[in-house]
PDB file of C-alpha atoms in Angstrom:
ATOM      1  CA  MET A   1      23.576  -2.348 -32.576  1.00 84.00           C
ATOM      2  CA  LYS A   2      23.071  -2.375 -28.817  1.00 86.00           C
ATOM      3  CA  LEU A   3      23.814  -5.621 -27.177  1.00 88.00           C
ATOM      4  CA  PRO A   4      22.464  -6.770 -23.776  1.00 89.00           C
ATOM      5  CA  GLU A   5      24.723  -7.217 -20.818  1.00 87.00           C
ATOM      6  CA  LEU A   6      25.817 -10.788 -20.619  1.00 89.00           C
ATOM      7  CA  GLN A   7      26.630 -12.850 -17.440  1.00 87.00           C
ATOM      8  CA  LYS A   8      29.670 -14.983 -18.202  1.00 87.00           C
ATOM      9  CA  PRO A   9      30.287 -13.644 -21.711  1.00 89.00           C
ATOM     10  CA  ASP A  10      32.934 -16.332 -22.497  1.00 87.00           C
ATOM     11  CA  LYS A  11      30.155 -18.962 -22.696  1.00 88.00           C
ATOM     12  CA  TYR A  12      28.787 -17.312 -25.832  1.00 90.00           C
ATOM     13  CA  MET A  13      31.946 -17.807 -27.898  1.00 87.00           C
ATOM     14  CA  GLY A  14      31.078 -19.700 -31.068  1.00 86.00           C
ATOM     15  CA  LEU A  15      27.394 -18.748 -30.795  1.00 92.00           C
ATOM     16  CA  TYR A  16      25.637 -16.147 -32.888  1.00 94.00           C
ATOM     17  CA  ILE A  17      23.892 -12.813 -32.626  1.00 96.00           C
ATOM     18  CA  PHE A  18      20.717 -12.296 -34.735  1.00 97.00           C
ATOM     19  CA  ASP A  19      19.733  -8.712 -35.507  1.00 96.00           C
ATOM     20  CA  PHE A  20      15.955  -8.706 -36.214  1.00 95.00           C
ATOM     21  CA  GLY A  21      15.886  -5.023 -37.132  1.00 92.00           C
ATOM     22  CA  ASP A  22      13.812  -3.925 -34.154  1.00 92.00           C
ATOM     23  CA  HIS A  23      15.778  -5.942 -31.588  1.00 93.00           C
ATOM     24  CA  VAL A  24      18.849  -8.181 -31.138  1.00 94.00           C
ATOM     25  CA  GLY A  25      19.083 -11.741 -29.728  1.00 95.00           C
ATOM     26  CA  VAL A  26      22.500 -13.106 -28.481  1.00 95.00           C
ATOM     27  CA  GLY A  27      23.279 -16.733 -28.127  1.00 93.00           C
ATOM     28  CA  PHE A  28      21.760 -18.555 -31.116  1.00 95.00           C
ATOM     29  CA  THR A  29      23.263 -21.820 -32.462  1.00 92.00           C
ATOM     30  CA  ALA A  30      24.158 -22.076 -36.170  1.00 88.00           C
ATOM     31  CA  GLU A  31      21.205 -24.562 -36.660  1.00 88.00           C
ATOM     32  CA  GLU A  32      18.820 -21.995 -35.053  1.00 94.00           C
ATOM     33  CA  VAL A  33      20.233 -19.150 -37.322  1.00 94.00           C
ATOM     34  CA  ALA A  34      19.785 -21.342 -40.345  1.00 92.00           C
ATOM     35  CA  GLU A  35      16.093 -22.067 -39.437  1.00 92.00           C
ATOM     36  CA  LEU A  36      15.436 -18.360 -38.913  1.00 95.00           C
ATOM     37  CA  LEU A  37      17.012 -17.333 -42.228  1.00 94.00           C
ATOM     38  CA  GLU A  38      14.960 -20.039 -44.020  1.00 92.00           C
ATOM     39  CA  SER A  39      11.747 -18.380 -42.700  1.00 92.00           C
ATOM     40  CA  GLU A  40       9.903 -15.766 -44.748  1.00 92.00           C
ATOM     41  CA  LYS A  41       9.630 -13.441 -41.754  1.00 94.00           C
ATOM     42  CA  TYR A  42      13.368 -13.420 -40.685  1.00 94.00           C
ATOM     43  CA  ARG A  43      15.171 -14.054 -43.971  1.00 92.00           C
ATOM     44  CA  ASP A  44      16.473 -10.513 -44.011  1.00 93.00           C
ATOM     45  CA  GLY A  45      18.050 -10.692 -40.475  1.00 94.00           C
ATOM     46  CA  LYS A  46      21.682  -9.834 -39.977  1.00 96.00           C
ATOM     47  CA  VAL A  47      23.913 -12.383 -38.393  1.00 96.00           C
ATOM     48  CA  TYR A  48      27.117 -12.154 -36.394  1.00 96.00           C
ATOM     49  CA  ARG A  49      29.394 -14.819 -34.917  1.00 93.00           C
ATOM     50  CA  ILE A  50      30.861 -14.357 -31.478  1.00 93.00           C
ATOM     51  CA  HIS A  51      34.631 -15.029 -31.804  1.00 88.00           C
ATOM     52  CA  ARG A  52      35.943 -13.783 -28.608  1.00 89.00           C
ATOM     53  CA  ALA A  53      34.431 -12.543 -25.362  1.00 88.00           C
ATOM     54  CA  TYR A  54      36.246 -10.536 -22.600  1.00 88.00           C
ATOM     55  CA  PRO A  55      35.521 -10.456 -18.830  1.00 85.00           C
ATOM     56  CA  ASP A  56      34.310  -6.870 -19.073  1.00 85.00           C
ATOM     57  CA  GLY A  57      31.553  -7.919 -21.417  1.00 82.00           C
ATOM     58  CA  ARG A  58      33.027  -6.839 -24.757  1.00 86.00           C
ATOM     59  CA  LEU A  59      32.510  -9.225 -27.600  1.00 91.00           C
ATOM     60  CA  GLU A  60      34.644  -9.613 -30.850  1.00 93.00           C
ATOM     61  CA  ILE A  61      32.052 -10.414 -33.554  1.00 94.00           C
ATOM     62  CA  LYS A  62      32.211 -10.976 -37.243  1.00 93.00           C
ATOM     63  CA  GLY A  63      29.370 -10.654 -39.754  1.00 93.00           C
ATOM     64  CA  VAL A  64      28.290 -13.790 -41.449  1.00 92.00           C
ATOM     65  CA  PRO A  65      26.533 -13.529 -44.884  1.00 92.00           C
ATOM     66  CA  ALA A  66      23.066 -15.214 -44.813  1.00 91.00           C
ATOM     67  CA  GLN A  67      23.974 -17.375 -47.798  1.00 88.00           C
ATOM     68  CA  THR A  68      26.739 -19.036 -45.723  1.00 87.00           C
ATOM     69  CA  PHE A  69      23.965 -20.930 -43.898  1.00 89.00           C
ATOM     70  CA  GLU A  70      22.733 -22.457 -47.235  1.00 87.00           C
ATOM     71  CA  LEU A  71      26.157 -23.641 -48.392  1.00 91.00           C
ATOM     72  CA  GLU A  72      28.603 -26.524 -47.758  1.00 95.00           C
ATOM     73  CA  ALA A  73      32.254 -26.037 -47.181  1.00 96.00           C
ATOM     74  CA  GLY A  74      34.947 -28.751 -47.219  1.00 97.00           C
ATOM     75  CA  MET A  75      38.517 -29.702 -46.788  1.00 97.00           C
ATOM     76  CA  PHE A  76      40.043 -31.871 -49.495  1.00 97.00           C
ATOM     77  CA  PHE A  77      43.261 -33.910 -49.028  1.00 97.00           C
ATOM     78  CA  TYR A  78      44.833 -35.207 -52.230  1.00 96.00           C
ATOM     79  CA  SER A  79      47.146 -38.116 -52.913  1.00 95.00           C
ATOM     80  CA  GLY A  80      48.638 -40.005 -55.829  1.00 91.00           C
ATOM     81  CA  ASP A  81      48.116 -43.453 -54.403  1.00 93.00           C
ATOM     82  CA  MET A  82      45.369 -45.489 -52.827  1.00 94.00           C
ATOM     83  CA  GLU A  83      47.331 -46.577 -49.664  1.00 95.00           C
ATOM     84  CA  THR A  84      47.975 -42.981 -48.618  1.00 95.00           C
ATOM     85  CA  SER A  85      44.451 -41.967 -49.150  1.00 96.00           C
ATOM     86  CA  GLN A  86      43.085 -44.962 -47.238  1.00 97.00           C
ATOM     87  CA  ARG A  87      45.427 -44.091 -44.274  1.00 97.00           C
ATOM     88  CA  ASP A  88      44.237 -40.463 -44.486  1.00 97.00           C
ATOM     89  CA  PHE A  89      40.600 -41.529 -44.529  1.00 97.00           C
ATOM     90  CA  LYS A  90      41.027 -43.912 -41.561  1.00 97.00           C
ATOM     91  CA  GLU A  91      42.888 -41.293 -39.639  1.00 97.00           C
ATOM     92  CA  LEU A  92      40.137 -38.712 -40.125  1.00 97.00           C
ATOM     93  CA  VAL A  93      37.420 -41.208 -39.057  1.00 96.00           C
ATOM     94  CA  ASN A  94      39.499 -42.215 -36.043  1.00 96.00           C
ATOM     95  CA  LEU A  95      39.948 -38.527 -35.085  1.00 96.00           C
ATOM     96  CA  ALA A  96      36.115 -38.205 -35.099  1.00 95.00           C
ATOM     97  CA  VAL A  97      35.900 -41.304 -32.873  1.00 93.00           C
ATOM     98  CA  ARG A  98      38.385 -39.869 -30.420  1.00 94.00           C
ATOM     99  CA  THR A  99      36.997 -36.311 -30.431  1.00 93.00           C
ATOM    100  CA  ALA A 100      33.609 -35.641 -32.085  1.00 92.00           C
ATOM    101  CA  PRO A 101      33.626 -32.889 -34.672  1.00 94.00           C
ATOM    102  CA  PRO A 102      31.848 -29.600 -33.947  1.00 90.00           C
ATOM    103  CA  CYS A 103      29.088 -30.487 -36.398  1.00 90.00           C
ATOM    104  CA  ARG A 104      27.633 -33.137 -38.626  1.00 90.00           C
ATOM    105  CA  ALA A 105      29.953 -33.866 -41.606  1.00 95.00           C
ATOM    106  CA  LYS A 106      30.558 -36.538 -44.328  1.00 97.00           C
ATOM    107  CA  VAL A 107      33.902 -38.068 -45.235  1.00 97.00           C
ATOM    108  CA  HIS A 108      34.544 -39.508 -48.616  1.00 97.00           C
ATOM    109  CA  LEU A 109      37.464 -41.471 -49.945  1.00 97.00           C
ATOM    110  CA  GLY A 110      37.194 -40.808 -53.701  1.00 96.00           C
ATOM    111  CA  LYS A 111      39.034 -41.541 -56.908  1.00 95.00           C
ATOM    112  CA  TYR A 112      39.122 -39.255 -59.927  1.00 89.00           C
ATOM    113  CA  GLY A 113      41.172 -39.311 -63.119  1.00 82.00           C
ATOM    114  CA  ASP A 114      44.073 -41.728 -63.498  1.00 83.00           C
ATOM    115  CA  GLU A 115      45.254 -42.886 -60.004  1.00 85.00           C
ATOM    116  CA  LYS A 116      44.303 -39.630 -58.319  1.00 93.00           C
ATOM    117  CA  TYR A 117      42.586 -39.937 -54.886  1.00 96.00           C
ATOM    118  CA  VAL A 118      40.933 -37.488 -52.442  1.00 97.00           C
ATOM    119  CA  VAL A 119      39.702 -37.589 -48.983  1.00 98.00           C
ATOM    120  CA  ALA A 120      36.895 -35.148 -48.686  1.00 98.00           C
ATOM    121  CA  LEU A 121      35.396 -33.718 -45.427  1.00 98.00           C
ATOM    122  CA  ILE A 122      32.266 -31.767 -46.294  1.00 97.00           C
ATOM    123  CA  TYR A 123      30.176 -29.991 -43.673  1.00 96.00           C
ATOM    124  CA  PRO A 124      27.801 -26.870 -43.314  1.00 93.00           C
ATOM    125  CA  ALA A 125      29.672 -23.703 -44.195  1.00 93.00           C
ATOM    126  CA  GLU A 126      28.742 -21.922 -41.034  1.00 89.00           C
ATOM    127  CA  HIS A 127      31.053 -24.330 -39.097  1.00 90.00           C
ATOM    128  CA  ASN A 128      34.156 -23.627 -41.184  1.00 90.00           C
ATOM    129  CA  ASP A 129      36.156 -22.082 -38.405  1.00 88.00           C
ATOM    130  CA  SER A 130      35.298 -24.673 -35.849  1.00 89.00           C
ATOM    131  CA  VAL A 131      35.929 -27.627 -38.194  1.00 95.00           C
ATOM    132  CA  SER A 132      39.482 -26.107 -39.057  1.00 94.00           C
ATOM    133  CA  SER A 133      40.206 -25.703 -35.264  1.00 93.00           C
ATOM    134  CA  TRP A 134      39.026 -29.315 -34.698  1.00 95.00           C
ATOM    135  CA  LEU A 135      41.485 -30.562 -37.322  1.00 96.00           C
ATOM    136  CA  LEU A 136      44.292 -28.512 -35.879  1.00 96.00           C
ATOM    137  CA  ASP A 137      43.557 -29.624 -32.286  1.00 96.00           C
ATOM    138  CA  GLY A 138      43.311 -33.210 -33.332  1.00 96.00           C
ATOM    139  CA  GLU A 139      46.709 -32.877 -35.117  1.00 96.00           C
ATOM    140  CA  TYR A 140      45.241 -34.321 -38.400  1.00 96.00           C
ATOM    141  CA  LYS A 141      48.013 -34.305 -41.022  1.00 94.00           C
ATOM    142  CA  THR A 142      48.450 -35.517 -44.538  1.00 94.00           C
ATOM    143  CA  ILE A 143      51.437 -35.356 -46.859  1.00 90.00           C
ATOM    144  CA  GLY A 144      49.712 -34.404 -50.124  1.00 89.00           C
ATOM    145  CA  ALA A 145      48.169 -31.150 -51.390  1.00 94.00           C
ATOM    146  CA  ALA A 146      45.131 -29.892 -49.638  1.00 95.00           C
ATOM    147  CA  GLU A 147      42.462 -27.221 -50.308  1.00 96.00           C
ATOM    148  CA  GLY A 148      39.276 -26.050 -48.672  1.00 95.00           C
ATOM    149  CA  GLY A 149      36.375 -23.733 -48.907  1.00 94.00           C
ATOM    150  CA  ILE A 150      32.963 -23.511 -50.483  1.00 94.00           C
ATOM    151  CA  GLU A 151      34.287 -23.343 -54.080  1.00 95.00           C
ATOM    152  CA  ALA A 152      36.315 -26.455 -53.486  1.00 95.00           C
ATOM    153  CA  VAL A 153      33.174 -28.352 -52.616  1.00 96.00           C
ATOM    154  CA  GLN A 154      31.531 -27.321 -55.951  1.00 94.00           C
ATOM    155  CA  ARG A 155      34.686 -28.413 -57.839  1.00 94.00           C
ATOM    156  CA  TYR A 156      34.611 -31.704 -56.112  1.00 94.00           C
ATOM    157  CA  TYR A 157      30.943 -32.270 -57.101  1.00 93.00           C
ATOM    158  CA  ASP A 158      31.664 -31.159 -60.603  1.00 93.00           C
ATOM    159  CA  GLN A 159      34.591 -33.593 -61.025  1.00 90.00           C
ATOM    160  CA  LYS A 160      32.173 -36.514 -60.590  1.00 84.00           C
ATOM    161  CA  VAL A 161      34.482 -38.311 -58.244  1.00 91.00           C
ATOM    162  CA  GLU A 162      33.928 -42.092 -57.719  1.00 94.00           C
ATOM    163  CA  VAL A 163      33.253 -42.489 -54.078  1.00 96.00           C
ATOM    164  CA  LEU A 164      35.056 -45.604 -52.854  1.00 96.00           C
ATOM    165  CA  GLU A 165      34.303 -45.256 -49.087  1.00 97.00           C
ATOM    166  CA  ARG A 166      32.033 -43.005 -47.153  1.00 96.00           C
ATOM    167  CA  HIS A 167      31.553 -42.202 -43.450  1.00 96.00           C
ATOM    168  CA  GLN A 168      28.960 -39.974 -41.670  1.00 95.00           C
ATOM    169  CA  LEU A 169      30.450 -38.033 -38.714  1.00 93.00           C
ATOM    170  CA  PHE A 170      27.984 -36.836 -36.003  1.00 89.00           C
ATOM    171  CA  GLY A 171      28.978 -33.590 -34.213  1.00 82.00           C
ATOM    172  CA  THR A 172      28.489 -32.635 -30.621  1.00 76.00           C
ATOM    173  CA  SER A 173      27.587 -29.371 -29.282  1.00 70.00           C
ATOM    174  CA  GLU A 174      27.546 -27.876 -25.954  1.00 70.00           C
ATOM    175  CA  TRP A 175      24.141 -26.440 -26.874  1.00 78.00           C
ATOM    176  CA  ILE A 176      20.929 -28.154 -27.886  1.00 81.00           C
ATOM    177  CA  SER A 177      19.376 -26.305 -30.819  1.00 84.00           C
ATOM    178  CA  ARG A 178      15.760 -25.371 -30.562  1.00 85.00           C
ATOM    179  CA  THR A 179      13.453 -25.747 -33.515  1.00 87.00           C
ATOM    180  CA  GLY A 180       9.918 -24.825 -34.559  1.00 88.00           C
ATOM    181  CA  ASP A 181       7.676 -23.338 -31.930  1.00 89.00           C
ATOM    182  CA  GLU A 182      10.218 -23.767 -29.183  1.00 90.00           C
ATOM    183  CA  LEU A 183      12.617 -21.416 -31.088  1.00 92.00           C
ATOM    184  CA  LEU A 184       9.880 -18.971 -32.131  1.00 89.00           C
ATOM    185  CA  VAL A 185       8.485 -18.335 -28.590  1.00 90.00           C
ATOM    186  CA  SER A 186      11.935 -17.218 -27.502  1.00 91.00           C
ATOM    187  CA  LEU A 187      12.768 -14.687 -30.227  1.00 92.00           C
ATOM    188  CA  LYS A 188      11.945 -11.630 -28.178  1.00 90.00           C
ATOM    189  CA  ARG A 189      14.437 -12.413 -25.541  1.00 91.00           C
ATOM    190  CA  ALA A 190      17.673 -10.514 -25.736  1.00 91.00           C
ATOM    191  CA  VAL A 191      19.741 -13.259 -24.197  1.00 92.00           C
ATOM    192  CA  GLN A 192      18.902 -16.720 -25.606  1.00 92.00           C
ATOM    193  CA  ARG A 193      20.881 -18.848 -23.236  1.00 87.00           C
TER     194      ARG A 193
END
């Protein structure tokens, strides 16, 4: 795969490369990639996330399976008492008020079983790395057990958790995602941004 030369390669960290087969485009957002993969014409494209960029133009990339853009991932923080879970829930919502998350997400405070509680943070799976970084940077901490991932989301839904409180988080991005015709007219460009 031959990539185009990029001016200021560091501004592409966190964006995606889409290999169309006959050409490559650099600088797509996760939402743009998801839209391309949903289309009949581009569903077989190969996707790579740009993790690091170096001043000499080299990029450190990682392949991302197409199904990742169809799934949800999550982080789940468990507690044996309501007070601790309520505190964890409020701290997570307050973190989002102080510093917006990297993507749209939902937060639930739930109860399952006998006096078992969970704070669930669920978001599009393609944002897993950036959400983890956001939690670390925001110094979000709990005292109970925690788990995360795509499979954890499915287990959460299968448990039929009683949702006691919910909150929608709205993410911010440095880039505005293009959709529909606006996205399609730019696909032949090697550098998207």
